[in-house]
PDB file of C-alpha atoms in Angstrom:
ATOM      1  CA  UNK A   6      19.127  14.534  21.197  1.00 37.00           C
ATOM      2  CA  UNK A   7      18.384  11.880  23.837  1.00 40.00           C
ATOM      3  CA  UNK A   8      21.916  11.159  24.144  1.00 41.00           C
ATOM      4  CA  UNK A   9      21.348   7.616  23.754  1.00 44.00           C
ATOM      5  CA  UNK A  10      23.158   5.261  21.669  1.00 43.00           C
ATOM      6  CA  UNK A  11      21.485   3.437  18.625  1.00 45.00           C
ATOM      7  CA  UNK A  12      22.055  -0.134  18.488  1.00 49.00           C
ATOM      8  CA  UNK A  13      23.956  -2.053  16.208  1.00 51.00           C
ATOM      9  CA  UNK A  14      22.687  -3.970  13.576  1.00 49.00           C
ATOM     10  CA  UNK A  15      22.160  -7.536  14.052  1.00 50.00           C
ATOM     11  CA  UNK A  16      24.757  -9.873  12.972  1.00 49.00           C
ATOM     12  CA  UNK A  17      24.161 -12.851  10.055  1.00 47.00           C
ATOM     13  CA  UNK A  18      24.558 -16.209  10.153  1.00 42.00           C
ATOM     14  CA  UNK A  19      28.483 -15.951   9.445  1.00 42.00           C
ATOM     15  CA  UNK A  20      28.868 -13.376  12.213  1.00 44.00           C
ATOM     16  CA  UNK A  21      29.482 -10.564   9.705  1.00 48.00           C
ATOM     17  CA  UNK A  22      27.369  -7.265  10.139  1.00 54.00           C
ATOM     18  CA  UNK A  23      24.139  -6.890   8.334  1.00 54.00           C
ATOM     19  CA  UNK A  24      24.238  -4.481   5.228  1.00 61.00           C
ATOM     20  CA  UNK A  25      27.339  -3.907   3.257  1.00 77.00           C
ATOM     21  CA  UNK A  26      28.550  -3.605  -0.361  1.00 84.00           C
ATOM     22  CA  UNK A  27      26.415  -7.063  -1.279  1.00 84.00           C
ATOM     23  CA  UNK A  28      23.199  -5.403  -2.421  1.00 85.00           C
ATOM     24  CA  UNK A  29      25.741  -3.318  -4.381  1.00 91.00           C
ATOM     25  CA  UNK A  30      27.542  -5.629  -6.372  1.00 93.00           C
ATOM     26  CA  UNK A  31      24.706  -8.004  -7.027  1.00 92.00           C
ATOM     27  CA  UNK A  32      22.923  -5.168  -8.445  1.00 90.00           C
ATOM     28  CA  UNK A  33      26.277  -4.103 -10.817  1.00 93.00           C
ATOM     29  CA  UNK A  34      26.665  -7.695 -11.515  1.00 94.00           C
ATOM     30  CA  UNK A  35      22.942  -7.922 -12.668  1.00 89.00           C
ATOM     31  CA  UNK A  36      22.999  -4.568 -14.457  1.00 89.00           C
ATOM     32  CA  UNK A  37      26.367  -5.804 -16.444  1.00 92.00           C
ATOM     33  CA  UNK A  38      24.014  -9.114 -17.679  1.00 89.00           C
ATOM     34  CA  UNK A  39      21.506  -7.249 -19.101  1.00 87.00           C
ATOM     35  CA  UNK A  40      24.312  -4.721 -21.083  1.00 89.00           C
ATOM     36  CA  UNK A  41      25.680  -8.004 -21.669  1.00 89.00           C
ATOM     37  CA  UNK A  42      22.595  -9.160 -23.302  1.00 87.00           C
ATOM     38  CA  UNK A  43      21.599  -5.808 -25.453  1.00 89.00           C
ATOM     39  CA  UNK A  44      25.159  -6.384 -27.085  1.00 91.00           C
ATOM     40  CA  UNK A  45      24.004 -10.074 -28.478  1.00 91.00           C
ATOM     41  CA  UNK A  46      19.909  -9.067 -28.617  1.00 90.00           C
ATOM     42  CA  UNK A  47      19.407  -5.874 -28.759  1.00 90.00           C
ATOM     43  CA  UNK A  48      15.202  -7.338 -28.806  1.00 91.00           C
ATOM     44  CA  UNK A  49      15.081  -9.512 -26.091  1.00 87.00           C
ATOM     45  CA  UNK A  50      16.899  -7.251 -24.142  1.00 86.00           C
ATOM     46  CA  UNK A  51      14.200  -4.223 -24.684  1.00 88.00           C
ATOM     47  CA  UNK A  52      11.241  -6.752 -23.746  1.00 90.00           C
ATOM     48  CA  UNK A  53      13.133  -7.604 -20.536  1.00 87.00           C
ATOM     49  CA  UNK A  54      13.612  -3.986 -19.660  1.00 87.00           C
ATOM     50  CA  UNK A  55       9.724  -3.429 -20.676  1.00 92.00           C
ATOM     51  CA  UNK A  56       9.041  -6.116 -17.986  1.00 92.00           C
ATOM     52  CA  UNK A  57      11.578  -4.998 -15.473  1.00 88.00           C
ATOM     53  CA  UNK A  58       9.260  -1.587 -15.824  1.00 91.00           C
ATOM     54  CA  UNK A  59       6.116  -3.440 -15.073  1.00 92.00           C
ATOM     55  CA  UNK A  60       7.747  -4.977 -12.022  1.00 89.00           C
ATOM     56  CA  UNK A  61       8.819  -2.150 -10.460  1.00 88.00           C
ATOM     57  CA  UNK A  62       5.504  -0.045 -11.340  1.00 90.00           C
ATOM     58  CA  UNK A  63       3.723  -2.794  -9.274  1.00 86.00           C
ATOM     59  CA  UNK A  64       6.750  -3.142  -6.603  1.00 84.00           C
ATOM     60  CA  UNK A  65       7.028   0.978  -5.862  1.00 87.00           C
ATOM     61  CA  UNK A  66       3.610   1.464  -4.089  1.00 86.00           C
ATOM     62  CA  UNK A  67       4.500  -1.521  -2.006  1.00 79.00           C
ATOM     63  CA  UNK A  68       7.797   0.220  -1.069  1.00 82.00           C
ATOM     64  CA  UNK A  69       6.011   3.443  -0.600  1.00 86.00           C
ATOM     65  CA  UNK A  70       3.887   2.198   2.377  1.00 82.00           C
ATOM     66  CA  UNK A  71       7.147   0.711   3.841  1.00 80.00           C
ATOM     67  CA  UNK A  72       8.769   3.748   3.918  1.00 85.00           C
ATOM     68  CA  UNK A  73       5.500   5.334   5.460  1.00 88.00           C
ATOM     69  CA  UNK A  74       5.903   2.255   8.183  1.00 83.00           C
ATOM     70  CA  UNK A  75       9.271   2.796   8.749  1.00 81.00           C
ATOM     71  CA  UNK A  76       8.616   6.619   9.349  1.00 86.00           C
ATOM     72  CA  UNK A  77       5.935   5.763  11.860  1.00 86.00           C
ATOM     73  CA  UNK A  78       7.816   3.062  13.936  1.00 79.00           C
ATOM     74  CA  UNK A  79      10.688   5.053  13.835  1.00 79.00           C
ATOM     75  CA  UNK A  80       8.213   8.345  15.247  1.00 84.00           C
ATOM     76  CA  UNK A  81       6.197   6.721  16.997  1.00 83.00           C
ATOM     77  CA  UNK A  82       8.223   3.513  18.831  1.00 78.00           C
ATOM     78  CA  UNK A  83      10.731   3.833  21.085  1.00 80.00           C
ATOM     79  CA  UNK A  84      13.744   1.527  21.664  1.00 77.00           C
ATOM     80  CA  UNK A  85      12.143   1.343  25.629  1.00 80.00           C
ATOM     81  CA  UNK A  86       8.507   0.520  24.251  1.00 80.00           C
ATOM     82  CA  UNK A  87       9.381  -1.947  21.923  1.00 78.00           C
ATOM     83  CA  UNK A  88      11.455  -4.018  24.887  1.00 78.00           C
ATOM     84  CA  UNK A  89       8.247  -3.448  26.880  1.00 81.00           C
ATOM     85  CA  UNK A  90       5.977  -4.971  24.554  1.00 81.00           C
ATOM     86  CA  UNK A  91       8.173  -7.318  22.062  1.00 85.00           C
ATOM     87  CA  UNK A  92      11.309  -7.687  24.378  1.00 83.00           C
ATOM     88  CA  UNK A  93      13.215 -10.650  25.936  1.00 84.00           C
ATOM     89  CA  UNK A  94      10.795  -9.433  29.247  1.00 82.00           C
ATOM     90  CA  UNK A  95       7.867  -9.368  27.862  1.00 85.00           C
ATOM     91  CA  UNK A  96       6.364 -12.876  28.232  1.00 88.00           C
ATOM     92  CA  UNK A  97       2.804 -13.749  27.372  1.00 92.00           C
ATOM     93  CA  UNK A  98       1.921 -10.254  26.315  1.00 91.00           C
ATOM     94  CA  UNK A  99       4.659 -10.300  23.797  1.00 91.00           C
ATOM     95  CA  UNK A 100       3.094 -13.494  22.155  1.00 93.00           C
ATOM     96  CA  UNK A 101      -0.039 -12.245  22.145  1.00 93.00           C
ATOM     97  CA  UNK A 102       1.119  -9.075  20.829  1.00 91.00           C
ATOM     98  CA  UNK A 103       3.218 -11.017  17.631  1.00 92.00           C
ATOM     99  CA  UNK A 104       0.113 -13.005  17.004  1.00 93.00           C
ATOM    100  CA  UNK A 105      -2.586 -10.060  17.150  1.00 92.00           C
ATOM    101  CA  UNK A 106       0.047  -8.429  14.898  1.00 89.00           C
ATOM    102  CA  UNK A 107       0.640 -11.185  12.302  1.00 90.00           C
ATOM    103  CA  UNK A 108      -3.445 -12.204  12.183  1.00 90.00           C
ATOM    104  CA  UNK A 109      -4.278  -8.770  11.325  1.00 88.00           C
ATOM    105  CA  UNK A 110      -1.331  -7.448   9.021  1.00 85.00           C
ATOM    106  CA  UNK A 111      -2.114  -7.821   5.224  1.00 80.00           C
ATOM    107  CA  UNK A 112       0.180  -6.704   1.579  1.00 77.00           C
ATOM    108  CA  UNK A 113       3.134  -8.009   0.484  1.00 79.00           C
ATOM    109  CA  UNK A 114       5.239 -10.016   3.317  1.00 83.00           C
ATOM    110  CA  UNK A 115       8.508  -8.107   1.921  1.00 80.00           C
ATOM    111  CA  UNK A 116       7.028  -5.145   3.055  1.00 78.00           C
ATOM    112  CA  UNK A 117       7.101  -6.523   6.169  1.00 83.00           C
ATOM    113  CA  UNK A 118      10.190  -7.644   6.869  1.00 88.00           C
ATOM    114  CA  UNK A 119      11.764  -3.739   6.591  1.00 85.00           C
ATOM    115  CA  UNK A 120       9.569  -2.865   9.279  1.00 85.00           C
ATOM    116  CA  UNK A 121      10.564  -5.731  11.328  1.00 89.00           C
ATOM    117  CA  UNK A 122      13.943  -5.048  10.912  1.00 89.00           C
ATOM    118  CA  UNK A 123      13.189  -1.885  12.418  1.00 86.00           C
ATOM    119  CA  UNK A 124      11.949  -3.539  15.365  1.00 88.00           C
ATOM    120  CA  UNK A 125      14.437  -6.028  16.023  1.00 89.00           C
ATOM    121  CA  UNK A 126      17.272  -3.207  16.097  1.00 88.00           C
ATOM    122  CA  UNK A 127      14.827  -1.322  18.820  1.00 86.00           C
ATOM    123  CA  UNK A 128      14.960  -5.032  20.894  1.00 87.00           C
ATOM    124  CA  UNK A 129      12.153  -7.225  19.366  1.00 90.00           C
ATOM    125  CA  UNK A 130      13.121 -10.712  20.361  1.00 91.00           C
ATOM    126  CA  UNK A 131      13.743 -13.073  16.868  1.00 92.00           C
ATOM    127  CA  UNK A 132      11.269 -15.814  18.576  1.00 93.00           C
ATOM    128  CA  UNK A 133       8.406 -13.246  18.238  1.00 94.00           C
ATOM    129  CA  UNK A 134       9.577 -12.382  14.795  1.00 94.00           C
ATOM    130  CA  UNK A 135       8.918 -15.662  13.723  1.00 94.00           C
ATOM    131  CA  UNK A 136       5.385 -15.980  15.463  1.00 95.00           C
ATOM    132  CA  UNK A 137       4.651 -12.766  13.794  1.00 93.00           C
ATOM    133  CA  UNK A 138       5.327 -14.021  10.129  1.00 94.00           C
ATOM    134  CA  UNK A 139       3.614 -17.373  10.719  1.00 95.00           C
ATOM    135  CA  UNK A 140       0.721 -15.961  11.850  1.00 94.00           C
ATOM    136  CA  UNK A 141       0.318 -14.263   8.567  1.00 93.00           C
ATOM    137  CA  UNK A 142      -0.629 -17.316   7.637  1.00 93.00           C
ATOM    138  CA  UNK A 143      -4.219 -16.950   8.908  1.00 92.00           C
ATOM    139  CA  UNK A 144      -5.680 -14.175   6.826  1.00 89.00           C
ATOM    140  CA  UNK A 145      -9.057 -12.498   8.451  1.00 86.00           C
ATOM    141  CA  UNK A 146     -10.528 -11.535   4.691  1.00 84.00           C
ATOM    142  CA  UNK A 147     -10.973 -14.996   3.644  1.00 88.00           C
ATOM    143  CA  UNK A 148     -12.127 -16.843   7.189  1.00 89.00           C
ATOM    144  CA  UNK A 149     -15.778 -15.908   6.003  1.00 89.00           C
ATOM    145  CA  UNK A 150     -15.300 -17.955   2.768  1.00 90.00           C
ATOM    146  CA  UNK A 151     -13.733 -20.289   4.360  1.00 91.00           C
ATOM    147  CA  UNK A 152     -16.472 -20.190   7.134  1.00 93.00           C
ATOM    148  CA  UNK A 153     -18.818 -20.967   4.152  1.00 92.00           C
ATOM    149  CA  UNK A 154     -16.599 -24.083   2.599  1.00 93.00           C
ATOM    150  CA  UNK A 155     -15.604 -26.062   5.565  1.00 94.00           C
ATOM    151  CA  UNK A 156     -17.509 -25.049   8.403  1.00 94.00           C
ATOM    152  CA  UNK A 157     -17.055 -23.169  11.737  1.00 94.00           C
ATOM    153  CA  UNK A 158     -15.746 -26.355  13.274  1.00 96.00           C
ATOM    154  CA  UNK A 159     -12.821 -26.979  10.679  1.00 96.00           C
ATOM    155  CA  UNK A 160     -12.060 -22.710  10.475  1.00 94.00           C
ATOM    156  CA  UNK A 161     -11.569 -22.522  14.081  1.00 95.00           C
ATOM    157  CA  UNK A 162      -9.276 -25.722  14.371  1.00 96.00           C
ATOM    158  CA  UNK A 163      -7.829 -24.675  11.723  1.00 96.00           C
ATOM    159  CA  UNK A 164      -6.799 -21.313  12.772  1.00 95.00           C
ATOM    160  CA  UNK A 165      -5.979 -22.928  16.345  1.00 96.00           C
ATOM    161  CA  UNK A 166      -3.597 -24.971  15.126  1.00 97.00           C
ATOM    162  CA  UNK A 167      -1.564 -22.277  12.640  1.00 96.00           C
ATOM    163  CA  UNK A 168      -1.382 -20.055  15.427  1.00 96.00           C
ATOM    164  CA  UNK A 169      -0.348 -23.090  17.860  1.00 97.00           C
ATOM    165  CA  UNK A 170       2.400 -23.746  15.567  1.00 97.00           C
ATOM    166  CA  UNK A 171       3.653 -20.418  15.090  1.00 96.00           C
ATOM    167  CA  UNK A 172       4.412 -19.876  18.957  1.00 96.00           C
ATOM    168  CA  UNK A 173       6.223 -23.492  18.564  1.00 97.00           C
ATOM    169  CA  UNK A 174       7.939 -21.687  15.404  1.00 95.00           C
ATOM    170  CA  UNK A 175       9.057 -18.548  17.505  1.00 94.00           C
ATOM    171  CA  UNK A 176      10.425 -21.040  20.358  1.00 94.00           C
ATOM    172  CA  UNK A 177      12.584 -23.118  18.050  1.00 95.00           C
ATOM    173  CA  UNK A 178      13.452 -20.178  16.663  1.00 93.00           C
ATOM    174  CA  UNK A 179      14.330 -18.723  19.831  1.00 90.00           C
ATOM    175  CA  UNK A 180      16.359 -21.536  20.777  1.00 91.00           C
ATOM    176  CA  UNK A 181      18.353 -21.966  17.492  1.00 91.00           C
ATOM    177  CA  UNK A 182      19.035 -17.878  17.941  1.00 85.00           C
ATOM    178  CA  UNK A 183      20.348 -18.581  21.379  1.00 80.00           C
ATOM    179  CA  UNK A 184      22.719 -21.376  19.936  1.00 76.00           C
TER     180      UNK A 184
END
């Protein structure tokens, strides 16, 4: 035990703590629609469950590698490292940092926003958050092929510009967070 004191989760929009009973009820209320339906279609009510099954075969391995993310930032990143690198202090080398991060990370984008989570409760500033996420934008697979298509010329202004616009994302995001 270090002794030190987690901090709190970040507070929503209406200044209410994040988490609760909502995921809760939503999930009651959606489980009562579909007992709802069996009693009027007993049918449709199978197929939808027969989908619902395929979703979550396909949605499980995605939440397995969050988990393993979550473990590892968790294990491996500190409250104090994540302030140096992705704090309110740490300037250019944050940016970079969100950028590098969001260029190269690949899957599912919910999978990503657990993890981030995680980092915003160790101090990762919401401006760099939002960098991060827009940079997924550029995806390093398909530059070759697109490379091929448009040209070297077009990739690299392309990619210039979608990384240009997500550090003007982060700072209006920054700003509106600061509001």
């Amino acid at each position: 035990m270090s002794g030190e004191r987690p901090p709190e989760a970040p507070e929503g929009a209406a200044g209410r703590k994040a988490g609760g009973r909502g995921g809760w009820i939503f999930l009651a209320i959606v489980a009562g629609l579909y007992g709802l339906a069996a009693l009027f279609d007993r049918e449709a009510a199978g197929r939808s469950l027969q989908v619902f099954a395929g979703l979550l075969g396909n949605v499980v391995p995605a939440l397995g590698l969050v988990l393993v993310l979550l473990f590892l930032v968790n294990l491996l990143l500190s409250p104090k490292r994540v302030e140096k690198y992705l704090g309110r202090g740490s300037g250019l080398r944050g940016w970079v940092t969100a950028l590098a991060a969001g260029v190269i990370s690949t899957g599912p984008v919910y999978a990503a926003y657990a993890v981030l989570r995680e980092l915003r409760l160790k101090g990762m500033r919401p401006s760099l958050m939002a960098a991060l996420l827009y940079a997924r934008a550029v995806k390093l697979p398909l530059l070759p092929l697109l490379v091929h298509y448009f040209g070297i010329a077009y990739t690299g202004l392309l990619v210039f510009w979608i990384l240009a616009f997500a550090v003007l994302g982060g700072l209006v995001m920054g700003w509106v967070e600061e509001e």
